[in-house]
Short mmCIF file of C-alpha atoms in Angstrom, two decimals:
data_model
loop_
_atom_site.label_atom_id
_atom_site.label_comp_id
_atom_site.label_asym_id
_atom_site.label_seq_id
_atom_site.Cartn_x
_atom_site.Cartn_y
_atom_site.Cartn_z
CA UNK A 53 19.72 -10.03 5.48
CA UNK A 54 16.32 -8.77 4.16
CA UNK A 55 13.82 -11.63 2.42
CA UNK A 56 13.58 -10.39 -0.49
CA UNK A 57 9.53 -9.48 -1.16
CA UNK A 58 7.32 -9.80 -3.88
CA UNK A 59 4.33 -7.13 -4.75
CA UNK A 60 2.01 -10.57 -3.60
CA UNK A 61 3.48 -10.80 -1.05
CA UNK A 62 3.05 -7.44 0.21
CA UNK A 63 -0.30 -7.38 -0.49
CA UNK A 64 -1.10 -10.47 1.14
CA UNK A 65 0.42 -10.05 4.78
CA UNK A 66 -2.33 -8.42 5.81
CA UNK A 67 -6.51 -7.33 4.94
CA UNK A 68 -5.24 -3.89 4.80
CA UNK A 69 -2.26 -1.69 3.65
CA UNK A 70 -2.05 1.35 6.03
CA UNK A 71 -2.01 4.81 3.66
CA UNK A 72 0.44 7.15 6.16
CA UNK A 73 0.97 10.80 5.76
CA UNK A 74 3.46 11.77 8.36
CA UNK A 75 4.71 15.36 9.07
CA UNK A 76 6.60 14.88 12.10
CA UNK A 77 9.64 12.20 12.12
CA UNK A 78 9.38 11.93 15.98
CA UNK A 79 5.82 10.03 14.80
CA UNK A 80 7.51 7.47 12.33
CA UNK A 81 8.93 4.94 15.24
CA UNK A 82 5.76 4.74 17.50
CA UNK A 83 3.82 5.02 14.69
CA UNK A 84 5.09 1.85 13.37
CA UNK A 85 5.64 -0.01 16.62
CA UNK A 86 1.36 0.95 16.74
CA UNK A 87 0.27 -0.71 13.38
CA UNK A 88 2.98 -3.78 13.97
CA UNK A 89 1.69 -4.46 17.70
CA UNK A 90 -2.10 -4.38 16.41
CA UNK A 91 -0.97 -6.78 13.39
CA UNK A 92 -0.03 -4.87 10.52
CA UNK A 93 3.24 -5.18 8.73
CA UNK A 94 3.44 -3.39 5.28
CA UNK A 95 3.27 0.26 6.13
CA UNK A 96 3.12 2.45 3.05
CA UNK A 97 4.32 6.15 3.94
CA UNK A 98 3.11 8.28 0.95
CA UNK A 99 6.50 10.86 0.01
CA UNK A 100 4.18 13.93 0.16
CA UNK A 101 5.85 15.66 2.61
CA UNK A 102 9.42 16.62 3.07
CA UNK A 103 9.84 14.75 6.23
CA UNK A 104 9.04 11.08 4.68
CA UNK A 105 12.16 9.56 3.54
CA UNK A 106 13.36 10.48 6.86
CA UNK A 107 10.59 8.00 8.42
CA UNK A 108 11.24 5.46 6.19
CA UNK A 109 14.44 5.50 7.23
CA UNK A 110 13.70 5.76 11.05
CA UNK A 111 11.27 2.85 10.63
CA UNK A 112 13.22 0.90 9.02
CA UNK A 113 16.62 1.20 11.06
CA UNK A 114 14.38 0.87 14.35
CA UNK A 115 11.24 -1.31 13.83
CA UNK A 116 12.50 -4.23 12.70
CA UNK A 117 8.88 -6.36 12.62
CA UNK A 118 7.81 -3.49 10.01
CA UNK A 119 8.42 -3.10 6.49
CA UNK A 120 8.79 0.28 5.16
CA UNK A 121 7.12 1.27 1.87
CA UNK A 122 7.14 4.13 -0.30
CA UNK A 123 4.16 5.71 -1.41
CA UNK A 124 2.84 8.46 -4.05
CA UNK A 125 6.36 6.86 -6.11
CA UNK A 126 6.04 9.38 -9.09
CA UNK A 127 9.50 9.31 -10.56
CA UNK A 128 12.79 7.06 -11.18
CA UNK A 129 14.22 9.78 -8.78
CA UNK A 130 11.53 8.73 -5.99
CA UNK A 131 11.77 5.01 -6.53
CA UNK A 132 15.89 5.69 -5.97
CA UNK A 133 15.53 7.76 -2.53
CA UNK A 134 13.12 5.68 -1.54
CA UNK A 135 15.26 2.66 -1.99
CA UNK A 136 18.39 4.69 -0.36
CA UNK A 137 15.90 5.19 2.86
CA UNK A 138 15.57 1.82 3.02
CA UNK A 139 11.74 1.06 1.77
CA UNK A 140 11.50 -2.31 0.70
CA UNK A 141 8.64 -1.70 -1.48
CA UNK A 142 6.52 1.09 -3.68
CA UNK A 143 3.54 1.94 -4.57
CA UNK A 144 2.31 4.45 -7.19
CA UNK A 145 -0.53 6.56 -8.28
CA UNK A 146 -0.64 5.89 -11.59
CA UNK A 147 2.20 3.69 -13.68
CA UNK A 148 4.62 4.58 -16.10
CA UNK A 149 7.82 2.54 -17.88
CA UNK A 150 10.27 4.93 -16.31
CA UNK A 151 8.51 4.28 -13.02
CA UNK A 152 8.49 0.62 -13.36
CA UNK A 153 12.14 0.04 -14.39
CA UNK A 154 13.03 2.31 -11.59
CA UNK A 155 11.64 0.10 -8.95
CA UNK A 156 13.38 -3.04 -10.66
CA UNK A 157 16.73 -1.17 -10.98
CA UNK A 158 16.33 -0.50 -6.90
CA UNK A 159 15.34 -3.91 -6.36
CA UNK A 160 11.26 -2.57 -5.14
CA UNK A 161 8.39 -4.51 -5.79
CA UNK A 162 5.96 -1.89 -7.07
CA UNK A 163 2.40 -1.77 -7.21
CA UNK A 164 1.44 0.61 -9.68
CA UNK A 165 -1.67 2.23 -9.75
CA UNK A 166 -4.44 1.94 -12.56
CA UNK A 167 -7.60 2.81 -13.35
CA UNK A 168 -8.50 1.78 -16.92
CA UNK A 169 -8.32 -1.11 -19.00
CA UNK A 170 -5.78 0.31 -21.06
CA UNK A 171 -3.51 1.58 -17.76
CA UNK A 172 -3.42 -2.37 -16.90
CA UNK A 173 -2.52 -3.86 -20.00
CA UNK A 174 0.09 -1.32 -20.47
CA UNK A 175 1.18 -2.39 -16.61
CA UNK A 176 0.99 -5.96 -17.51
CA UNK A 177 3.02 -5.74 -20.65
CA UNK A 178 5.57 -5.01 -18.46
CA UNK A 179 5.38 -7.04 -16.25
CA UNK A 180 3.14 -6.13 -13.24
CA UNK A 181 -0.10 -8.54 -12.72
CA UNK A 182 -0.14 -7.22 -8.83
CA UNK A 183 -1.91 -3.41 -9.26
CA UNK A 184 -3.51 -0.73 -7.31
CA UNK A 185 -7.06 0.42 -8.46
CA UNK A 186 -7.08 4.44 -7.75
CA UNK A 187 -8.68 6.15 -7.20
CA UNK A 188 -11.16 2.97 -6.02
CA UNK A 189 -14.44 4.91 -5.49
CA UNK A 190 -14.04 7.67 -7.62
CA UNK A 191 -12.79 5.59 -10.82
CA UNK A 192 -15.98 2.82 -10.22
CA UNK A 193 -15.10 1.79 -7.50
CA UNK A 194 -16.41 -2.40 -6.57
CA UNK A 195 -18.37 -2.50 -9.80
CA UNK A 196 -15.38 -1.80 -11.86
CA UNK A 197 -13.43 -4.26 -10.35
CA UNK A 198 -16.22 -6.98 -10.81
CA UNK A 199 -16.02 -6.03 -14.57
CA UNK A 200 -12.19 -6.22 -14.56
CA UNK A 201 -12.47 -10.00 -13.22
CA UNK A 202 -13.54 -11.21 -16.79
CA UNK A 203 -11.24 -9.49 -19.35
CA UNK A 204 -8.26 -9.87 -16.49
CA UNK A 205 -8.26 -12.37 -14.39
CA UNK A 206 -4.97 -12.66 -13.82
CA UNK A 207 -4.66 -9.39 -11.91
CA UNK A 208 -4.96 -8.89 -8.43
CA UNK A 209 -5.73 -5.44 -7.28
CA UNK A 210 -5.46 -3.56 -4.38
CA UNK A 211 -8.08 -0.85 -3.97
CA UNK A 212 -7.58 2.23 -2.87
CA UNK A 213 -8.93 5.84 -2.44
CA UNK A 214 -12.26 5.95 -0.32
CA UNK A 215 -11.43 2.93 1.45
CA UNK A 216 -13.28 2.71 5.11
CA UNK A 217 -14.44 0.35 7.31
CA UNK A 218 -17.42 0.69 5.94
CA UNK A 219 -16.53 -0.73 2.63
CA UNK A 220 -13.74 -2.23 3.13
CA UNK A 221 -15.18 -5.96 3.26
CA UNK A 222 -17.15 -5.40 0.02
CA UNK A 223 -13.83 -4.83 -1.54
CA UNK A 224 -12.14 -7.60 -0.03
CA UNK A 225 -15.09 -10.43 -0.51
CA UNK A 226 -13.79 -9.87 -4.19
CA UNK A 227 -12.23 -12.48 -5.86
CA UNK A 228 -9.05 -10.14 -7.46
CA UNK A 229 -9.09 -8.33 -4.52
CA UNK A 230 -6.00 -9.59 -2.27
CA UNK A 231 -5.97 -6.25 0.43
CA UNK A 232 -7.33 -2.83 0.38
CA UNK A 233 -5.33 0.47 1.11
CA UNK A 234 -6.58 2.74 3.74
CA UNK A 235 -5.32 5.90 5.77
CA UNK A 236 -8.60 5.46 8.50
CA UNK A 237 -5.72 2.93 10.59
CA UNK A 238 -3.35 6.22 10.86
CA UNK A 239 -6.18 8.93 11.93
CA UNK A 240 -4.18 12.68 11.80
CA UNK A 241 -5.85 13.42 15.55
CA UNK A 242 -4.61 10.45 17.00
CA UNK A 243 -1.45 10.78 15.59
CA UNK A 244 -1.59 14.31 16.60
CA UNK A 245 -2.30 13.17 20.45
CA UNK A 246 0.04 10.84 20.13
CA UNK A 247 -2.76 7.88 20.91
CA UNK A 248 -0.66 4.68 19.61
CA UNK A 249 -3.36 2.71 21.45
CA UNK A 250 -5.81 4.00 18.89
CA UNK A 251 -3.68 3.30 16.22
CA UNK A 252 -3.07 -0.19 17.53
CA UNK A 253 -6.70 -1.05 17.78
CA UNK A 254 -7.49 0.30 14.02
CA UNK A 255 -5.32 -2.40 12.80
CA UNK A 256 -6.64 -5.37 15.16
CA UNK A 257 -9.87 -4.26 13.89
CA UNK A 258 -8.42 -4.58 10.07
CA UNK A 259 -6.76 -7.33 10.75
CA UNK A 260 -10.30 -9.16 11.60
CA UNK A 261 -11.88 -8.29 7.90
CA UNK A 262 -12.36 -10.92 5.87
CA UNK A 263 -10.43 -11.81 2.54
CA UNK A 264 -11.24 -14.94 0.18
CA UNK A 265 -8.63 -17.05 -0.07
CA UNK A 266 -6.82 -16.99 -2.98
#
């Protein structure tokens, strides 16, 4: 039997939350066995292409050290399939009640995504108080965040959208930050080659950045 997870807890397994696209199911396995072997856990495949739900499911059946996600959950109807694949968690780019109630009804934790003081306080009406900032850079990226930290300080937030290893610790030396999302652990060319070494080094290497505890 599956422990039941919380959003924290998905967000705190590891520095980083890998962002996959996958267009080839034959990927999904290796893929997986990749990012688990190098240290990462919590892989988020984003349902933007048709094959996705059919790696979540592979993943999930066959890499038992992972934990499948969902990502790009825009509907009740996504947070269901999902579910029915097997993901044991969502994530969202933006946050709505029928979105939410969704994910409870499937039994998901969801981390929805926000990127305004009013998107959060709607979130955390309902509930949420674990959130993903997106798109990070684009919508203020570390400097919004640092404003956040007064007004709601409760939150934890896990950036994402123009996430690298270059900015990636700037992010994560926050004090409501509690991981970052990234698709630079998942390159398409290495996936491409089929270079799971690659893949397996990205996440050592995220696995080393630095979080403050909390």
């Amino acid at each position: 039997m599956a422990v039941t997870l919380t959003a924290l807890d998905v967000m705190r397994d590891a520095p980083v939350i890998p962002v996959i696209v996958l267009n080839d199911v034959a990927h999904a396995v290796p893929l997986a066995e990749a990012l688990v072997a190098g240290g990462i856990r919590m892989l988020e495949v984003t349902l933007r292409t048709p094959q996705a739900l059919a790696c979540i499911e592979a993943i999930a059946r066959q890499v038992p050290q992972a934990v499948a996600g969902a990502g790009t959950v825009r509907s009740a109807a996504d947070a269901a399939a999902a579910a029915r694949a097997g993901a044991r968690f969502a994530v969202s780019p933006g946050y709505t009640r029928a979105v939410g109630q969704a994910c409870r009804d499937a039994g998901l934790p969801l981390l929805p995504g926000v990127a305004t003081g009013s998107e959060i306080m709607q979130a955390q009406e309902d509930g949420f108080t674990e959130l993903k900032f997106f798109p990070a850079m684009q919508a203020g990226g570390p400097a919004m965040l640092k404003a956040w930290s007064g007004p709601f300080g409760d939150v934890r937030f896990c950036p994402t959208g123009g996430i690298s290893t270059a900015n990636a610790a700037e992010f994560l030396a926050l004090p409501n930050v509690a991981c970052v999302g990234g698709s630079w652990l998942t390159p398409a060319d290495a996936l491409a080659r089929g270079d799971w070494a690659q893949v397996t080094a990205l996440a050592r290497q995220a696995c080393e950045l630095q979080r403050r505890p909390g």
